[in-house]
Coordinates of C-alpha atoms and ligand atoms in Angstrom, one line a residue:
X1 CA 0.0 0.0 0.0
X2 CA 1.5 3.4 -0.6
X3 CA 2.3 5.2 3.2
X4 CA -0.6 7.5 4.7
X5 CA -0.2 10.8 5.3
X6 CA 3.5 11.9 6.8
X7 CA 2.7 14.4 8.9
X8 CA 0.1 12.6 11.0
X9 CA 2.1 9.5 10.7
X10 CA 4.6 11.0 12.5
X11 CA 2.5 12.7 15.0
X12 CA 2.8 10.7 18.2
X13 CA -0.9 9.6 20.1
X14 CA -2.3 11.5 22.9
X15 CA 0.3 10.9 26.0
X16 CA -3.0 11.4 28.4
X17 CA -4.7 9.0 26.8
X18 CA -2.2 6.0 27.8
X19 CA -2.8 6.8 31.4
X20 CA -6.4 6.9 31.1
X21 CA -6.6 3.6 29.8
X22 CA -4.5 2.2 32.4
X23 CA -6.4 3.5 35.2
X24 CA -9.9 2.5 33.7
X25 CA -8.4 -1.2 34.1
X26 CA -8.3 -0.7 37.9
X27 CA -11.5 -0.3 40.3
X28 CA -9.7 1.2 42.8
X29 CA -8.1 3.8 40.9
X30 CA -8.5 7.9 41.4
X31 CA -8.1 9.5 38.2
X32 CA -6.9 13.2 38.4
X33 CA -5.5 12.3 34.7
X34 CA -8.9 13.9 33.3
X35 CA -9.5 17.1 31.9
X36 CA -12.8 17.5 32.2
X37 CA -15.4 18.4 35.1
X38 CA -16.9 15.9 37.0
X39 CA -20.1 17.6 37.1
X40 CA -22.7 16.7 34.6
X41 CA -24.3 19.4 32.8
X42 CA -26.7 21.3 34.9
X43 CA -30.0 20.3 34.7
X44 CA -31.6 23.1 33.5
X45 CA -29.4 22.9 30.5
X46 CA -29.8 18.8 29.7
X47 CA -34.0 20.0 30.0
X48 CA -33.3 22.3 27.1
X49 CA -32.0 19.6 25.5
X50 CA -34.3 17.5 26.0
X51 CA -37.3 19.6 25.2
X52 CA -35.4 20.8 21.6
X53 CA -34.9 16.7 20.6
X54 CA -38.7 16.4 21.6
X55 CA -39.3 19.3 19.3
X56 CA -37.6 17.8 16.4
X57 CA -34.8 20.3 16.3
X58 CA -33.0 17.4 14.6
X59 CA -31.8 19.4 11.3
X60 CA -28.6 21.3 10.4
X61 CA -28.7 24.8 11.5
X62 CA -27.2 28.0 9.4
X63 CA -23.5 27.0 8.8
X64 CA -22.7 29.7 11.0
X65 CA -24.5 28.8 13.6
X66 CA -27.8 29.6 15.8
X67 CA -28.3 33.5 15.3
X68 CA -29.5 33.3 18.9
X69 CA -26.5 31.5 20.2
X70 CA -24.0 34.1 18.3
X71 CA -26.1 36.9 19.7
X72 CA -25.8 36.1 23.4
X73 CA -21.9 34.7 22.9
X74 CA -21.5 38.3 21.7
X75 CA -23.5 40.0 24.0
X76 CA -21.5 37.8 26.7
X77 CA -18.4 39.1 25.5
X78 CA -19.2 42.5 25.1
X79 CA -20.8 43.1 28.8
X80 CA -17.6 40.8 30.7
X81 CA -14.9 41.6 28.9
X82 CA -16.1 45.0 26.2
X83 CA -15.0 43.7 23.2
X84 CA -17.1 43.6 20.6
X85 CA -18.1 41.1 17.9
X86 CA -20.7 41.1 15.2
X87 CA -22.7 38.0 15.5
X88 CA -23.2 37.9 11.6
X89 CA -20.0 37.9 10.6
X90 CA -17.4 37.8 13.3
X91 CA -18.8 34.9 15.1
X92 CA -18.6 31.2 14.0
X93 CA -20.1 28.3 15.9
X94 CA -18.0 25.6 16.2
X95 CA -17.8 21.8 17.5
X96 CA -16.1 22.8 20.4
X97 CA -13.0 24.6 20.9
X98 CA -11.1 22.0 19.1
X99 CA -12.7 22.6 16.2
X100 CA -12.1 26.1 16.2
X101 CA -8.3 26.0 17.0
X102 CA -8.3 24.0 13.3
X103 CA -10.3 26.4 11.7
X104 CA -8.2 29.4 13.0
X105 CA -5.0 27.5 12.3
X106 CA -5.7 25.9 9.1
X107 CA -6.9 29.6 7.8
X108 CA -4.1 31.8 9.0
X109 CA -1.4 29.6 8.3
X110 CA 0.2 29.0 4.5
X111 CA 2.6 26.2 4.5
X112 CA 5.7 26.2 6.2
X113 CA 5.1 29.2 7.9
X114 CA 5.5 29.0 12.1
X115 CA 3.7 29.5 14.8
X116 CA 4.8 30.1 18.7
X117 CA 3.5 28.0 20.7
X118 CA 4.4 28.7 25.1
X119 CA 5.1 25.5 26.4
X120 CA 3.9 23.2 28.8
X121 CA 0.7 23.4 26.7
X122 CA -2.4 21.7 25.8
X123 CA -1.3 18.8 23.9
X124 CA -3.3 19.6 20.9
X125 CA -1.3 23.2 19.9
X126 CA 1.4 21.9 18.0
X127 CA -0.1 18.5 16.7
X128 CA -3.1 21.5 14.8
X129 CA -0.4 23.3 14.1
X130 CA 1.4 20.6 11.6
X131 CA -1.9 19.1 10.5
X132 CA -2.4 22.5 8.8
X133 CA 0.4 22.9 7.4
X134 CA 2.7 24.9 9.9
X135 CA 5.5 24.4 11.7
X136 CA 5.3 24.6 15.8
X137 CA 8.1 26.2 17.5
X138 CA 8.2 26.2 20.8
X139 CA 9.2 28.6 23.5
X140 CA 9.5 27.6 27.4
X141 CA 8.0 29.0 30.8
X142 CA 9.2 28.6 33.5
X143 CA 7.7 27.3 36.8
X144 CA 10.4 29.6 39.0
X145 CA 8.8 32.1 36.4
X146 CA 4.8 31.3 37.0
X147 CA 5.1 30.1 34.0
X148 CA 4.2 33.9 32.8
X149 CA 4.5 34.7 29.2
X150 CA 7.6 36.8 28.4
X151 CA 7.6 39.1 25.1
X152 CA 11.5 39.2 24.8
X153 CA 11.4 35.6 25.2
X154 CA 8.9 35.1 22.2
X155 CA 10.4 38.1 19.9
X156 CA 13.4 35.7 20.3
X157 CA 11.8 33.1 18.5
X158 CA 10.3 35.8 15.7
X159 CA 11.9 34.3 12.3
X160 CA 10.5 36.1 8.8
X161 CA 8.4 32.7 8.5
X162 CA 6.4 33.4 11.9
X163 CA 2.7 34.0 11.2
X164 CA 1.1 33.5 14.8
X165 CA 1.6 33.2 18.6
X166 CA -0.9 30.5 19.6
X167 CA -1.9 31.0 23.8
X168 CA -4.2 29.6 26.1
X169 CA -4.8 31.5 29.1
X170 CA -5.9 30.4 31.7
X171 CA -3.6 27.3 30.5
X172 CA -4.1 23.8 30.8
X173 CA -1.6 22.1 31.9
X174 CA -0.1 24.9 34.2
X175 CA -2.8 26.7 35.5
X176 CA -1.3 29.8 34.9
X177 CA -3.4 33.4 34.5
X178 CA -1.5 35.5 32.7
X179 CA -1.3 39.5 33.7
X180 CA -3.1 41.9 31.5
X181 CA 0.8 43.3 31.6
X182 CA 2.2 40.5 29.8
X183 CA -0.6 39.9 27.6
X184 CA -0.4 43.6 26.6
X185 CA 3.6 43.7 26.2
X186 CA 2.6 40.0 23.6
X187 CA 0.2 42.4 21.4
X188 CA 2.7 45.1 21.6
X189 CA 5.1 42.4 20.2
X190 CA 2.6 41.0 17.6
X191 CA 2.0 44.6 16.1
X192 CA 5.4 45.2 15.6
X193 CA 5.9 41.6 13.7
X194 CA 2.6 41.9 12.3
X195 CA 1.4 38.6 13.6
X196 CA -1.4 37.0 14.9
X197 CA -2.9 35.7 18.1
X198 CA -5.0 32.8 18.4
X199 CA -6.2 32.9 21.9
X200 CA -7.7 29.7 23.3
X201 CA -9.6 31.0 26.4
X202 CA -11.8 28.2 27.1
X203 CA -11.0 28.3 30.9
X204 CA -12.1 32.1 31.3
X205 CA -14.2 31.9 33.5
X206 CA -12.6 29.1 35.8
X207 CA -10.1 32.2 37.2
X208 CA -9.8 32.5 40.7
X209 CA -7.3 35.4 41.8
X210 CA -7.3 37.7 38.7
X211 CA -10.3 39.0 36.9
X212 CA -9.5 37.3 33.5
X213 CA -8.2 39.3 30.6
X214 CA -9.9 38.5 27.2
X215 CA -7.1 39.4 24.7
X216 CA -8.8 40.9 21.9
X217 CA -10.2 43.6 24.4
X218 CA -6.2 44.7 24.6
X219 CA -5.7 48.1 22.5
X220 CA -4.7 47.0 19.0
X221 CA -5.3 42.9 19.7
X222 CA -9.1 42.9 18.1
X223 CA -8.0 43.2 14.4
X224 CA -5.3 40.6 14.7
X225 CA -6.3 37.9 17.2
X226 CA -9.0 34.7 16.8
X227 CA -10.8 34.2 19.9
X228 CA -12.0 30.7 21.2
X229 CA -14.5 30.2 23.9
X230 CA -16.4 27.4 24.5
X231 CA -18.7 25.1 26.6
X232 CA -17.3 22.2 27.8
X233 CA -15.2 23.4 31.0
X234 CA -17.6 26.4 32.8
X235 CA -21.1 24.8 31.6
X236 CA -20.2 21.3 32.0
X237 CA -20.5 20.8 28.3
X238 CA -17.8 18.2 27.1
X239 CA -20.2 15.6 25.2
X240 CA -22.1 18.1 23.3
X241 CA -19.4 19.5 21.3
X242 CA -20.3 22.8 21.4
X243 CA -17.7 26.4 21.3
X244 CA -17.5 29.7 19.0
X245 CA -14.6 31.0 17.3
X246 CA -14.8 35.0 17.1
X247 CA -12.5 37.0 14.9
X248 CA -12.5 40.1 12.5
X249 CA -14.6 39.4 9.0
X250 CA -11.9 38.8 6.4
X251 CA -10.9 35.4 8.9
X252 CA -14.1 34.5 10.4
X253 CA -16.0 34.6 6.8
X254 CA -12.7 32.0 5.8
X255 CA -12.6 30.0 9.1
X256 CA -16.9 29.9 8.2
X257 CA -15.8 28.4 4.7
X258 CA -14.2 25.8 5.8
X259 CA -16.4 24.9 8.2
X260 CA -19.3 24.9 5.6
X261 CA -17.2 21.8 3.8
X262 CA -16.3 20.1 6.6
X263 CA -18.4 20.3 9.7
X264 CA -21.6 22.5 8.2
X265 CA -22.8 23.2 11.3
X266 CA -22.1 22.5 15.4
X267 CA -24.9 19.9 16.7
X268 CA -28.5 21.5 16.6
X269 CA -29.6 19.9 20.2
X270 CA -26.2 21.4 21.3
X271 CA -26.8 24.7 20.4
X272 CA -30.0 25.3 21.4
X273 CA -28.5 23.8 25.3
X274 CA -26.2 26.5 25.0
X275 CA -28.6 29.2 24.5
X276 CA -29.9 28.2 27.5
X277 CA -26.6 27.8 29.6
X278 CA -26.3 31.1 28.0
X279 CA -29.1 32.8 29.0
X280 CA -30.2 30.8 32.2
X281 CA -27.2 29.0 33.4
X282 CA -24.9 31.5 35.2
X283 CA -26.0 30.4 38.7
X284 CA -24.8 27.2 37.8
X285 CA -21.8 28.3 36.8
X286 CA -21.0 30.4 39.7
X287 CA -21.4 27.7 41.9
X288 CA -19.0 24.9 39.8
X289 CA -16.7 27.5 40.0
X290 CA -17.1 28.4 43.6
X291 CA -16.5 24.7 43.8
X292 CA -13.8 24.7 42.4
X293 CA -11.6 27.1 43.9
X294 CA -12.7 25.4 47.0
X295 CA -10.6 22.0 45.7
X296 CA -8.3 24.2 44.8
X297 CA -7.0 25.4 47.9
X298 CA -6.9 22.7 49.7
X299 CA -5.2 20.2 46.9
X300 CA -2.8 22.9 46.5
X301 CA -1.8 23.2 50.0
X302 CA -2.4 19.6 50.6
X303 CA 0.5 18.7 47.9
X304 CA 2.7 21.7 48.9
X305 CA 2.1 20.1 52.8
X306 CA 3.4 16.6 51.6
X307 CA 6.4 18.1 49.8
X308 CA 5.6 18.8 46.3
X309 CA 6.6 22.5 44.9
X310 CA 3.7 23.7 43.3
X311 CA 3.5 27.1 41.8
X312 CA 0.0 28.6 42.4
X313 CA -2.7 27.4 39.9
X314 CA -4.4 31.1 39.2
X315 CA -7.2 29.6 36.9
X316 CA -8.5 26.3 35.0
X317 CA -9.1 23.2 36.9
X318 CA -5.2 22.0 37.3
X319 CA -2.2 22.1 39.0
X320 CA 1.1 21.5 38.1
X321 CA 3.5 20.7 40.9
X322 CA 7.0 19.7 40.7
X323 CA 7.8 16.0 41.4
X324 CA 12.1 16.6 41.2
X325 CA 12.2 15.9 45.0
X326 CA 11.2 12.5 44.0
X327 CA 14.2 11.9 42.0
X328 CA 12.3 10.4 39.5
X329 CA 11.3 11.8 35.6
X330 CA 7.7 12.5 35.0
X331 CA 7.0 9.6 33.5
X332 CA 8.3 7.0 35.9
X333 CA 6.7 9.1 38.8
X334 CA 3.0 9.0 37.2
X335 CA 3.4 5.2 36.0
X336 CA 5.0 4.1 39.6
X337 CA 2.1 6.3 41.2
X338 CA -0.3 4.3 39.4
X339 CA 0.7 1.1 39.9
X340 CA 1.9 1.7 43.6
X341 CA -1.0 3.7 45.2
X342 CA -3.8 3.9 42.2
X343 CA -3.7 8.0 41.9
X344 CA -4.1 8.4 38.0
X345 CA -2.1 11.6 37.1
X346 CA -1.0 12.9 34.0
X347 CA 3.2 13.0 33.5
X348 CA 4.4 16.8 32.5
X349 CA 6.2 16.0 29.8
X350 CA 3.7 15.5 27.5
X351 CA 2.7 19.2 27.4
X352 CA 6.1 19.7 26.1
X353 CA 9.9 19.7 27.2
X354 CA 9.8 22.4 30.3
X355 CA 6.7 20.0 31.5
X356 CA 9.3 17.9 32.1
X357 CA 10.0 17.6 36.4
X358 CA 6.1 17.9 36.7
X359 CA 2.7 16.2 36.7
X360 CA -0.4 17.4 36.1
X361 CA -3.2 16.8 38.8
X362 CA -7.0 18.0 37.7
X363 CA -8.9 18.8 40.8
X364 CA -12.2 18.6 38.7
X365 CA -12.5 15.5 41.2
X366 CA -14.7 15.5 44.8
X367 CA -12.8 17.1 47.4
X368 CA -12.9 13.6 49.7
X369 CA -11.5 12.1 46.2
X370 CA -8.6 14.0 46.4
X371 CA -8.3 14.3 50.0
X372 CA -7.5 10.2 49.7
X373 CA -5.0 11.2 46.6
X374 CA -3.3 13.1 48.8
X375 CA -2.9 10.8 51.2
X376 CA -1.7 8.3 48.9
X377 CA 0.6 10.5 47.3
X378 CA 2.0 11.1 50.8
X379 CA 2.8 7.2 51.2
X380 CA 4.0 6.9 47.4
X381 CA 6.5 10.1 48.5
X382 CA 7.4 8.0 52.6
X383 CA 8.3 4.6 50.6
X384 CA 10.7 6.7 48.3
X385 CA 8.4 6.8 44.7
Ligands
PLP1 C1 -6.8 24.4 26.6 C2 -7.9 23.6 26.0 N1 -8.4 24.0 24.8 C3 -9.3 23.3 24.2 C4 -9.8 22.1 24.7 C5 -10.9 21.4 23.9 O1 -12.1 22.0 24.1 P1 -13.4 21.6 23.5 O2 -14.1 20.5 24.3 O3 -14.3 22.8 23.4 O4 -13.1 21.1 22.1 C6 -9.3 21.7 25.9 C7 -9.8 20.4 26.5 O5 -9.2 19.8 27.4 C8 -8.3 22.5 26.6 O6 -7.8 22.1 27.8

């Protein structure tokens, strides 16, 4: 047979996914390795859902999406964060976030040309980035650092090739917020190269000791910067597939082309949920994320209490806590973890090389849940790892 495809032939798999499959052969296992809430989607939202599939909403929708759904995604966004979007035209609907970083991606870039991607990172940056065509080139954080984004360090990186700086913030797998300071001072940067900024904030509203800073709302970011937001972390959404991809006209009407071909639209029953989560659901939300912080503090003081370094998770549902005091790499440390005490956590060098030394723990678990992961981690850290 001739070979497949190079570039995805050479992409490795999903280093999460190996430790989630290992931990769903065990009963007694705690799985921190997840990325995803552990609450289902509040009921008032499921209703919706349920109530649109008994009314037969069962059709495609406009390729772009629910004119209702735009309008309160840019409504949202305009009264939190006063930027502003026009929901015919600068507002996309999208199958989640993921589906949104490909659009944006596979319409800005040309091939060969880069794009900086911070590391640690979500593991599916620089995996979109080379299936469309680019080439990823990352730059570190540093933990010592809060694993803020630093201009100089990224105008380092600035070749004539670079098209893009791709960011999330808040960041899976760090946790990090970054400052408005910093995120100012990377616009600054991108004007001057004339890049620009794909900003994946789908964690905005899980931020706990910053109010969170939506980039395009930055002077001079709007006109060069594609915005993602989604469901699936604040509402609970994961399953339904459901984000929006925001951006000037000339790339949202080419991101909508593409996704025209090869989506047409996000899932009908989905959209018409998020309406509601939308226009209903904020209650809900406030009180996941309430919940949340709540885990937060005490997993973070609970691992820094059994001798794990861990700089301070500022938003998203992670933290990221230096396992070097165990003498072990990050990969030996999650497996032996596993195997030894049946805490399921995700190694830190799969979110790139300055992940390395780390692992990532997501407290989207119940707080007695990672209570007893803390105290088995203590044990793992007593016997030696
Ligand atoms: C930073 C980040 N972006 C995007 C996604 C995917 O989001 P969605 O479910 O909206 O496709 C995730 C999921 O873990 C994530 O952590």
């Amino acid at each position: 047979m001739k070979p497949l495809n190079s570039v995805i032939s050479a992409c490795p798999p999903s280093g999460i996914r190996r430790f989630f499959d290992i931990a769903a052969q065990r009963a007694d296992v705690i799985s921190l390795g997840v990325g995803e809430p552990d609450f289902v989607t509040p009921w008032r939202v499921r209703e919706a859902g349920i109530y649109a599939l008994e009314h037969g909403a069962t059709t495609y929708t406009s390729n772009a999406g629910l004119p209702r759904l735009r309008e309160l995604i840019c409504a949202e966004l305009s009264s939190r964060y006063q930027v502003d979007y026009a929901p015919d035209g600068e507002c996309v609907i999208t199958a989640g976030v993921s589906e949104g970083l490909d659009l944006a991606l596979r319409v800005l870039l040309e091939p060969g040309e880069e794009v900086i991607v911070p590391e640690p990172c979500y593991v599916a940056y620089q995996p979109c980035v080379s299936f469309a065509g680019g080439v990823p080139v990352p730059v570190a954080t540093h933990a010592e650092d809060g694993f803020r984004l630093r201009a100089q360090a990224i105008e380092a990186a600035v070749t004539e090739r670079t098209k893009a700086v791709l960011i999330g913030s808040p960041a899976n797998p760090t946790g990090a917020v970054q400052s408005r300071e910093d995120l100012a001072a990377l616009v600054e940067l991108a004007r001057r190269h004339d890049l620009y900024l794909v900003s994946d904030e789908i964690y905005d509203r899980l931020s706990y000791t910053a109010a969170h800073t939506c980039l395009p709302s930055l002077p001079g970011a709007r006109e060069r910067t594609v915005l993602l937001g989604g469901f699936s972390k604040a509402h609970a959404m994961t399953g339904w597939r459901v984000g929006y991809l925001c951006a000037p006209a000339p790339v949202a009407e080419l991101c909508l082309r593409m996704h025209q071909y090869t989506m047409l639209c996000a899932p009908h029953v989905s959209q018409l949920a998020a309406v509601e989560a939308l226009s209903a659901g904020g209650e809900d939300v406030a009180q996941m994320v309430a919940d949340y912080d709540r885990r937060r503090r005490v997993f973070v003081k609970g691992l820094r209490e059994i001798g794990l370094d861990c700089p301070e998770p500022g938003g998203a549902f992670y933290a990221f806590p230096s396992i070097r005091s165990s003498g072990l790499d990050s990969e030996a440390f999650a497996e032996r973890l596993l195997h030894a005490e049946g805490v399921a956590v995700v190694p830190g060098n799969v979110f790139g090389a300055p992940g390395e030394g780390h692992i990532r723990c997501s407290y989207a678990t119940a707080l007695p849940l990672l209570e007893e992961a803390l105290e088995r981690m203590a044990r793992f850290l007593r016997k030696g790892g």
